[in-house]
PDB file of C-alpha atoms in Angstrom:
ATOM      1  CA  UNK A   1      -3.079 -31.673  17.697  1.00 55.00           C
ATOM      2  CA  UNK A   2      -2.815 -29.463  14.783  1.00 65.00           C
ATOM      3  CA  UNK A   3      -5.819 -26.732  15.116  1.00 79.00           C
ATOM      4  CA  UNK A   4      -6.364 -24.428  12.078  1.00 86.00           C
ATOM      5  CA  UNK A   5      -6.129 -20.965  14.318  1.00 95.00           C
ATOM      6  CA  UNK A   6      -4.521 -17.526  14.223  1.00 96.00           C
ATOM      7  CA  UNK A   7      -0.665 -17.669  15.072  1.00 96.00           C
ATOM      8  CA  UNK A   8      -1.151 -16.240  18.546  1.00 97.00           C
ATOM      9  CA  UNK A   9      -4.542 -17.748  19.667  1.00 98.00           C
ATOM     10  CA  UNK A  10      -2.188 -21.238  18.835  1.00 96.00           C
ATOM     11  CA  UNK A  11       0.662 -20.539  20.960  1.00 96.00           C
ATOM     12  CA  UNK A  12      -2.036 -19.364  23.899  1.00 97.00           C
ATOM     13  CA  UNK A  13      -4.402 -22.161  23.537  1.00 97.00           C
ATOM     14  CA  UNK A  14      -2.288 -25.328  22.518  1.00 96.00           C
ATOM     15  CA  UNK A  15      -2.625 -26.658  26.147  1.00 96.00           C
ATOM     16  CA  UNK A  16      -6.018 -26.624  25.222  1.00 96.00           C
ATOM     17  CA  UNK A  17      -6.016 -28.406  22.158  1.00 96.00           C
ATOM     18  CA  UNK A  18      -4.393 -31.412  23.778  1.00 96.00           C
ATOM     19  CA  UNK A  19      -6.938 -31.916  26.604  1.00 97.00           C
ATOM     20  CA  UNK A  20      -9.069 -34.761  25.858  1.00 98.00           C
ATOM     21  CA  UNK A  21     -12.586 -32.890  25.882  1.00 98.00           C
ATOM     22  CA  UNK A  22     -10.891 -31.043  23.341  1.00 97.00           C
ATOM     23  CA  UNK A  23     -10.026 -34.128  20.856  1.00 96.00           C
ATOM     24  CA  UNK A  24     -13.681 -35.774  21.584  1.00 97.00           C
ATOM     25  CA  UNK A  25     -14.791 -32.269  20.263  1.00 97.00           C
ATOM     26  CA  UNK A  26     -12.987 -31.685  17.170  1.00 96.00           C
ATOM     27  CA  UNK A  27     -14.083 -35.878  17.046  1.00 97.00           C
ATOM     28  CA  UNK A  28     -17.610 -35.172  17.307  1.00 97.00           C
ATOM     29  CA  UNK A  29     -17.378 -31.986  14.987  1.00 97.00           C
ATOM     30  CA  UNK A  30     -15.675 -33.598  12.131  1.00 96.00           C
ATOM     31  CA  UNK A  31     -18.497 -36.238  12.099  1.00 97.00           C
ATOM     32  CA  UNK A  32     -21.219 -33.674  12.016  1.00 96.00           C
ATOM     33  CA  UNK A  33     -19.800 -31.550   8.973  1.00 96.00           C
ATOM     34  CA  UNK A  34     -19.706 -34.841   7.356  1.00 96.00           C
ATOM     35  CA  UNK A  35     -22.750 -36.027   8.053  1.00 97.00           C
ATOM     36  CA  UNK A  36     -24.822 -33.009   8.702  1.00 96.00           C
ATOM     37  CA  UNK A  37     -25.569 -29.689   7.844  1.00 96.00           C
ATOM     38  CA  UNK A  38     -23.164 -27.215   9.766  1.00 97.00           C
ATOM     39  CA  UNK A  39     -22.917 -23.712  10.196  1.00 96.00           C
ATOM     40  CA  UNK A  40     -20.848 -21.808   9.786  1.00 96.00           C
ATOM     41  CA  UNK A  41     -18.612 -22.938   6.747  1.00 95.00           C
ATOM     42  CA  UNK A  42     -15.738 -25.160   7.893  1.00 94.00           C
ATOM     43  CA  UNK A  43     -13.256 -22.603   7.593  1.00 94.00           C
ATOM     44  CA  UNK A  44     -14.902 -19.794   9.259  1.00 96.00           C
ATOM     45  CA  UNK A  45     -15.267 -22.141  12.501  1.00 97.00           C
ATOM     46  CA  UNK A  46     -12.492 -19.646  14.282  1.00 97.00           C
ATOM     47  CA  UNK A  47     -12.987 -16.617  12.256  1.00 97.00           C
ATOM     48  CA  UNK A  48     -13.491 -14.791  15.129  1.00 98.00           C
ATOM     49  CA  UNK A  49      -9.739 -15.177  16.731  1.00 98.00           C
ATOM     50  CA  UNK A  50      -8.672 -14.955  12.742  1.00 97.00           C
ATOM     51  CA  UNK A  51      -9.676 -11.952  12.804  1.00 98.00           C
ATOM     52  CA  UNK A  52      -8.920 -10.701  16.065  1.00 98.00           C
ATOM     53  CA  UNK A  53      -5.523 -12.113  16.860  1.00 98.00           C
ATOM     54  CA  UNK A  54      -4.744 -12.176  20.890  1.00 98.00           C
ATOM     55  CA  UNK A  55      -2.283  -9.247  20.984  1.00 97.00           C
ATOM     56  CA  UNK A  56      -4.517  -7.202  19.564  1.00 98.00           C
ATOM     57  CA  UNK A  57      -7.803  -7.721  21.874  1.00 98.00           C
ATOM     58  CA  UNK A  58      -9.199  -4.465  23.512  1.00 98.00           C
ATOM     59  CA  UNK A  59     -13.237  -5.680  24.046  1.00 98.00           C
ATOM     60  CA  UNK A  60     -14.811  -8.779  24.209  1.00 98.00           C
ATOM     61  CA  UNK A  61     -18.495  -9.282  23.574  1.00 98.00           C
ATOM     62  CA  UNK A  62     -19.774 -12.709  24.523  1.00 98.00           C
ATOM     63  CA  UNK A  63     -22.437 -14.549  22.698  1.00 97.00           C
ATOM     64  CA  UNK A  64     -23.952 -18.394  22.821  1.00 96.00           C
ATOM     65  CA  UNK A  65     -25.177 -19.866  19.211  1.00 96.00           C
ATOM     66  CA  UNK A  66     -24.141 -18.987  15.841  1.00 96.00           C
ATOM     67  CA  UNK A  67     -27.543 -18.584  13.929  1.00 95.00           C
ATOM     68  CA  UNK A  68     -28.711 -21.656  12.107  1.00 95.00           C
ATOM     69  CA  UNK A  69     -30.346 -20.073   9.379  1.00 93.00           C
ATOM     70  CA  UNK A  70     -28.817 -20.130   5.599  1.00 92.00           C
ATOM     71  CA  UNK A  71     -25.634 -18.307   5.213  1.00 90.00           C
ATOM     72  CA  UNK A  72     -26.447 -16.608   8.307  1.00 95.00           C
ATOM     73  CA  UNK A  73     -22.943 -17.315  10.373  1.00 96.00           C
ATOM     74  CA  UNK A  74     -19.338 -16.098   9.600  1.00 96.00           C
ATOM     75  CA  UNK A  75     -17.889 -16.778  12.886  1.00 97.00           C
ATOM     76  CA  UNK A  76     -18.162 -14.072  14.490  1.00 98.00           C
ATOM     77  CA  UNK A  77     -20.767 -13.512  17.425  1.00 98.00           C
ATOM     78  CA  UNK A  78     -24.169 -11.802  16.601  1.00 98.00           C
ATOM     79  CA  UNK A  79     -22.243 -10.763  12.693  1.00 98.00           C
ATOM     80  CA  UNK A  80     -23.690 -12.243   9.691  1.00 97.00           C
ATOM     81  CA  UNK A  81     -22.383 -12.261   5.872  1.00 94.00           C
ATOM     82  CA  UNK A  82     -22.708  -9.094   3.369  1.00 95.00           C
ATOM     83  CA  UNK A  83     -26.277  -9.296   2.030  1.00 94.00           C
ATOM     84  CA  UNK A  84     -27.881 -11.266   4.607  1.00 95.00           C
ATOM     85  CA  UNK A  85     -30.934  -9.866   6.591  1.00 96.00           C
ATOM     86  CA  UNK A  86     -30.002  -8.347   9.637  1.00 97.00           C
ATOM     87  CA  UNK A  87     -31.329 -10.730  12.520  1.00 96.00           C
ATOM     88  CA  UNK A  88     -33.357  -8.793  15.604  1.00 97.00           C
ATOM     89  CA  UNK A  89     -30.749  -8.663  18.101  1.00 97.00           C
ATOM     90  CA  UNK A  90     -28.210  -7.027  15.888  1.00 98.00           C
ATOM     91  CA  UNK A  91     -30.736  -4.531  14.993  1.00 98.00           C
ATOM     92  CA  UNK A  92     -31.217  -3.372  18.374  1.00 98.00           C
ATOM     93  CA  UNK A  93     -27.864  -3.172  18.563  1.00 98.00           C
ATOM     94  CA  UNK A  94     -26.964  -0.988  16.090  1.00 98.00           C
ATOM     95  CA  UNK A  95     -30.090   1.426  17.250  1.00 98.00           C
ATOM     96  CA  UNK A  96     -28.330   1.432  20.940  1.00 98.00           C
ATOM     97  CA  UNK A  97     -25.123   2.698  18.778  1.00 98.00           C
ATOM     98  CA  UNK A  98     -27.555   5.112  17.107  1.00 98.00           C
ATOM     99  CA  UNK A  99     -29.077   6.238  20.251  1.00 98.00           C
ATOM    100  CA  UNK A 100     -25.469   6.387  22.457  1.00 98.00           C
ATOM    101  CA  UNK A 101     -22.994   7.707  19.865  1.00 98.00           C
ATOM    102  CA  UNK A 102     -25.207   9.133  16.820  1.00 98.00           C
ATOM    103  CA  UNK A 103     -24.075   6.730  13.836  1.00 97.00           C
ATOM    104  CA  UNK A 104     -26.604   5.470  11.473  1.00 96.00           C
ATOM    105  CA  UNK A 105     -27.221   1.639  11.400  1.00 94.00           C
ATOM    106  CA  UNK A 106     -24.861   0.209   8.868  1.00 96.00           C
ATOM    107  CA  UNK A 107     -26.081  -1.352   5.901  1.00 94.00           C
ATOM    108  CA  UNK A 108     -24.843  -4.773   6.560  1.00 97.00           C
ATOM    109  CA  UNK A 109     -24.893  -6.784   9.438  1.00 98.00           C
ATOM    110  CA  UNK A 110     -21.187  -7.855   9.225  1.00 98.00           C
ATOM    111  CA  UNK A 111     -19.203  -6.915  12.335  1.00 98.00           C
ATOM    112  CA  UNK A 112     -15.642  -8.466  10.583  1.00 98.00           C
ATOM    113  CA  UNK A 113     -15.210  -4.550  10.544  1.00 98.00           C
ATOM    114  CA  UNK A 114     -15.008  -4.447  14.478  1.00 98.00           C
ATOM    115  CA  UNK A 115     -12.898  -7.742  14.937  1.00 98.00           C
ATOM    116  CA  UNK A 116     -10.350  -6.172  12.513  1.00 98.00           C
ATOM    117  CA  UNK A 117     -10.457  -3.187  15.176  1.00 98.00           C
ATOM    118  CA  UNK A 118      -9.671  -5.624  18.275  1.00 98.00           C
ATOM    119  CA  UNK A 119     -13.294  -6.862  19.407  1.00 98.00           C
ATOM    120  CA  UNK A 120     -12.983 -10.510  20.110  1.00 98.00           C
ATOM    121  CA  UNK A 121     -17.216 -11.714  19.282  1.00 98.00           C
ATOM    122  CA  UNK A 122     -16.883 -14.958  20.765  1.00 98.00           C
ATOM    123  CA  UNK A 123     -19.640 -17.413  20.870  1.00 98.00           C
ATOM    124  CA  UNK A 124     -19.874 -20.256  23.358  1.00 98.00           C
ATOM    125  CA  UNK A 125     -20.838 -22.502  20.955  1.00 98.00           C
ATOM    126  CA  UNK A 126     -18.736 -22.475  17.908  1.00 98.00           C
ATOM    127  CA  UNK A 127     -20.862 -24.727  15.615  1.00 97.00           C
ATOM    128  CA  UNK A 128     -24.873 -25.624  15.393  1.00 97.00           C
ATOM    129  CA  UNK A 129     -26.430 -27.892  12.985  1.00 97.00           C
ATOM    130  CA  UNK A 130     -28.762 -26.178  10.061  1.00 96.00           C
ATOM    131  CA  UNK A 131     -31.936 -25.313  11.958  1.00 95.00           C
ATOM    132  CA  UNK A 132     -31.507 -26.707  15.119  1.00 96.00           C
ATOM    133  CA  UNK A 133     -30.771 -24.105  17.311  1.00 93.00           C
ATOM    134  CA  UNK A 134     -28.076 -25.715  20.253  1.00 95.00           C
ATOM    135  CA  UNK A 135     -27.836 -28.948  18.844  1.00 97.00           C
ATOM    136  CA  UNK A 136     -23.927 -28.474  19.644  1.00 97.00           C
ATOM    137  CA  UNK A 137     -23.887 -27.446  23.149  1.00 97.00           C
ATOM    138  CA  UNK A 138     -22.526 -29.634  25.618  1.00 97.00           C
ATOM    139  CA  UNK A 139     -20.118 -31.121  23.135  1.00 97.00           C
ATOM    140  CA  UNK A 140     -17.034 -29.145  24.285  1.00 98.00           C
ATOM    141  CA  UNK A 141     -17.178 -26.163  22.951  1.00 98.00           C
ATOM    142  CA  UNK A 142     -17.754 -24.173  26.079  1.00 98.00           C
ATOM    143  CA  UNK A 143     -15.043 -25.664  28.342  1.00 98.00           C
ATOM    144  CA  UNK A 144     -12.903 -24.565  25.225  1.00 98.00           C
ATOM    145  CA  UNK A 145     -14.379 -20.709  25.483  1.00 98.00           C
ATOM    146  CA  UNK A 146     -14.104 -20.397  28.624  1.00 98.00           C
ATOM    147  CA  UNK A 147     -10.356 -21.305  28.469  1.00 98.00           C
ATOM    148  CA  UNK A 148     -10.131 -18.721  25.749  1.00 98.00           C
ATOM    149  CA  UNK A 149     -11.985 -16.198  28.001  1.00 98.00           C
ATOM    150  CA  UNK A 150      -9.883 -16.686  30.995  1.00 98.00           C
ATOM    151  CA  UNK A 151      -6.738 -16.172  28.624  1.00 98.00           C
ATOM    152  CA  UNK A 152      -7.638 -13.021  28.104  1.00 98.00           C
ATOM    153  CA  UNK A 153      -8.803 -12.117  31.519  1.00 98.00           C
ATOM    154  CA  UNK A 154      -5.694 -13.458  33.189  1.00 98.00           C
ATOM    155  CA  UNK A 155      -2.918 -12.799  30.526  1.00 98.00           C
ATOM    156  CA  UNK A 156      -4.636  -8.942  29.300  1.00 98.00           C
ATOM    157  CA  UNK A 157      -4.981  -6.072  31.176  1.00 97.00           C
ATOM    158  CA  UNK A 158      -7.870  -2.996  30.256  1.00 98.00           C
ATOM    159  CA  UNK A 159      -9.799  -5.347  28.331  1.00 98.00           C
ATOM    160  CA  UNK A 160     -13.913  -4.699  27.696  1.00 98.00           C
ATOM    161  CA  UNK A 161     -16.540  -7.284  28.320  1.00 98.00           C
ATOM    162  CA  UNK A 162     -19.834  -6.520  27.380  1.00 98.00           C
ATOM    163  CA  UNK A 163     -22.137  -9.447  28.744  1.00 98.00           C
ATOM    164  CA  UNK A 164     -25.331  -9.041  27.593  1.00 98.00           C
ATOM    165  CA  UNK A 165     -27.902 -11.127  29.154  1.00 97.00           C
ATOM    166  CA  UNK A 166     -27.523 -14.185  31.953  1.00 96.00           C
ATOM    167  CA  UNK A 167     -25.583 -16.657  29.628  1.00 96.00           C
ATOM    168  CA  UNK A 168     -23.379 -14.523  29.045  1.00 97.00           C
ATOM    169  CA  UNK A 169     -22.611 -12.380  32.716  1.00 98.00           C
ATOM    170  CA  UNK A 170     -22.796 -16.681  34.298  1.00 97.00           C
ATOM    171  CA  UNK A 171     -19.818 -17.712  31.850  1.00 97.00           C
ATOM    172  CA  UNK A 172     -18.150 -14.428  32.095  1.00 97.00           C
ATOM    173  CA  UNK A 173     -18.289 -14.586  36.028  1.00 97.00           C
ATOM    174  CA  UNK A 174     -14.564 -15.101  36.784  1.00 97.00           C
ATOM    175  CA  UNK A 175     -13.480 -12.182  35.012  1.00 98.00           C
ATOM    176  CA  UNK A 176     -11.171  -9.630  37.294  1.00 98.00           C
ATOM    177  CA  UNK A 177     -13.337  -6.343  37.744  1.00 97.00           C
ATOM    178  CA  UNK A 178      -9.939  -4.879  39.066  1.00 97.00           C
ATOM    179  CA  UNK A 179      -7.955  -5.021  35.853  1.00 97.00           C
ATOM    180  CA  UNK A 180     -10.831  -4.872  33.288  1.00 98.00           C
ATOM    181  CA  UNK A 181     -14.433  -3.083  32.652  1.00 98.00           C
ATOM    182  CA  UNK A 182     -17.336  -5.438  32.865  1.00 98.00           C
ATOM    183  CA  UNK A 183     -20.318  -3.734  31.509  1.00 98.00           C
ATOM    184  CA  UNK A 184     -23.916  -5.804  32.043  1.00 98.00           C
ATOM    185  CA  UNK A 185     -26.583  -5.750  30.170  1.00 98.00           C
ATOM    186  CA  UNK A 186     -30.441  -7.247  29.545  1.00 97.00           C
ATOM    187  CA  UNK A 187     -29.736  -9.112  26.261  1.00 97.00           C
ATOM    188  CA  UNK A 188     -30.063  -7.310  23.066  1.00 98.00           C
ATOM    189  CA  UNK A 189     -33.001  -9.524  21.611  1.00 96.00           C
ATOM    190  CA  UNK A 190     -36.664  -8.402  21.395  1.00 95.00           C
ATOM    191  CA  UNK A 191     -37.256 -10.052  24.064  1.00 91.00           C
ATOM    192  CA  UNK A 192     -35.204  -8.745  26.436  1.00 92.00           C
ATOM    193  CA  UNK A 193     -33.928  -4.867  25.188  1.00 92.00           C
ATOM    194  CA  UNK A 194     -36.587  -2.971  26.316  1.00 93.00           C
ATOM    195  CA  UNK A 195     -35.914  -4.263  30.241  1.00 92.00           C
ATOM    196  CA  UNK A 196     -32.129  -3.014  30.355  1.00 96.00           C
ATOM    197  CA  UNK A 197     -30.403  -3.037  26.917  1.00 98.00           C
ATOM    198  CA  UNK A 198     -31.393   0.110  25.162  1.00 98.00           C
ATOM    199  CA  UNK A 199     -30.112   3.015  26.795  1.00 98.00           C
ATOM    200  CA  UNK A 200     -27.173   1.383  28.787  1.00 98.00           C
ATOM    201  CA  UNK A 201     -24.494   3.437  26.679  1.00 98.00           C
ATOM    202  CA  UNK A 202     -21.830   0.694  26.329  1.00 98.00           C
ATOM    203  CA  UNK A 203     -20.628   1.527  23.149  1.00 98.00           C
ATOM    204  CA  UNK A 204     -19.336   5.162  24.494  1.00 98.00           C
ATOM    205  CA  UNK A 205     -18.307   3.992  28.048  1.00 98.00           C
ATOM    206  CA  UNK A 206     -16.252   1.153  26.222  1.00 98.00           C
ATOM    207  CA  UNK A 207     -14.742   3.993  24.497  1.00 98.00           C
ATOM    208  CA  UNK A 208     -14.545   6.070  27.016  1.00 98.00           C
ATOM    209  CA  UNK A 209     -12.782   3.109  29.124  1.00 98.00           C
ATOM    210  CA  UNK A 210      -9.691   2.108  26.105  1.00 98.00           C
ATOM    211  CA  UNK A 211      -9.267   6.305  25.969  1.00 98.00           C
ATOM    212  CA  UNK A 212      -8.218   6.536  29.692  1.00 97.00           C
ATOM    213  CA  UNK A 213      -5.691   2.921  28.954  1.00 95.00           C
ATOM    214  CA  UNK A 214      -4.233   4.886  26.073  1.00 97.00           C
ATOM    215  CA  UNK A 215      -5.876   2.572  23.657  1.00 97.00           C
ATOM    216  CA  UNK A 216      -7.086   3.996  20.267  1.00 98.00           C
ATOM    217  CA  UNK A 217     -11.309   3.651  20.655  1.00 98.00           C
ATOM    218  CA  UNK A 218     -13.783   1.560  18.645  1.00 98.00           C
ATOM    219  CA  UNK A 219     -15.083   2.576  15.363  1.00 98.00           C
ATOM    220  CA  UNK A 220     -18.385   1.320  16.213  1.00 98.00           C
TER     221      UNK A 220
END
């Protein structure tokens, strides 16, 4: 099967894309663009790995949904486009940047400018109909994630995961604490930063972490 997907992720994930879970999914996926209203655009589906080819991974922050909301997604976990309201979650996570390293929140809400740097923002759902918040979960999506998770964990070494919240820590479970830094977290939404998100430092001890592999660190 022909999947439109960075060079590298395609030679690491063909296997993949020949597994029958995999073909029902691209099935069920090509039906809903069609038929539905999708997010995000059709060709932004893997512009997280576009951006963030596999040689060049150094952190990987995990989250579930794109956001349903108008020209909200790009692809990228918890990033949305230039000019779009910054949602609550990314918010508090540019004030734990503020609060751990001192930089002032960005004006937009676009994080393409951290893929570019080697952060892999990976959702576990790669798709969601408009305003129906995990309408495509369960479809295939996170066998596929997980597969490109335990790439990474198995074929990287020094790699960051930032897990943030239970989703995220249960999927990334596997990963080898040995070869990588897993850093935990409460999630970063209003619901959850105030009991273990905010002041957890992540951003720095990431930093901190590629520094001692010989890694150049995040511009966060």
């Amino acid at each position: 099967m022909n999947v439109k997907i960075e060079e590298s992720w395609q030679k690491i994930l063909q296997e993949e894309f020949e597994k029958p879970y995999f073909k029902n999914l691209v099935s069920f996926v090509k039906d809903e663009y069609t038929s539905q209203k999708v997010y995000p655009p059709g060709n932004q589906i893997f512009n997280a790995f576009e951006h963030c080819p596999f040689d060049k991974v150094k952190v990987v922050i995990l989250g579930q949904d794109p956001y349903h909301g108008p020209n909200q997604a790009n692809g990228l976990a918890f990033s949305v486009k230039d000019g779009v309201r910054i949602p609550p979650s990314l918010i508090n996570i540019f004030k734990e940047i503020k609060n751990d390293l001192g930089k002032d929140l960005p004006a937009t809400g676009n994080l393409e400018r951290w893929a570019d740097q080697g952060v892999l923002l990976l959702n576990a759902t790669l798709t969601v109909r408009a305003g129906d918040a995990g309408s495509h979960q369960k479809k295939g999506w996170e066998e596929f994630t997980d597969a490109v998770v335990r790439k990474v964990n198995d074929l990287k070494e020094g790699v960051v995961f930032m897990l943030w919240g239970a989703y995220a820590q249960k999927k990334g479970a596997f990963i080898d604490e040995r070869k990588h830094l897993v850093l935990k977290a409460a999630h970063p939404s209003p619901f959850a930063a105030d009991r273990g998100f905010f002041g957890t430092h992540h951003f720095s001890k990431a930093n901190e972490y590629l520094k001692q592999q010989g890694k150049e660190p995040i511009d966060w």
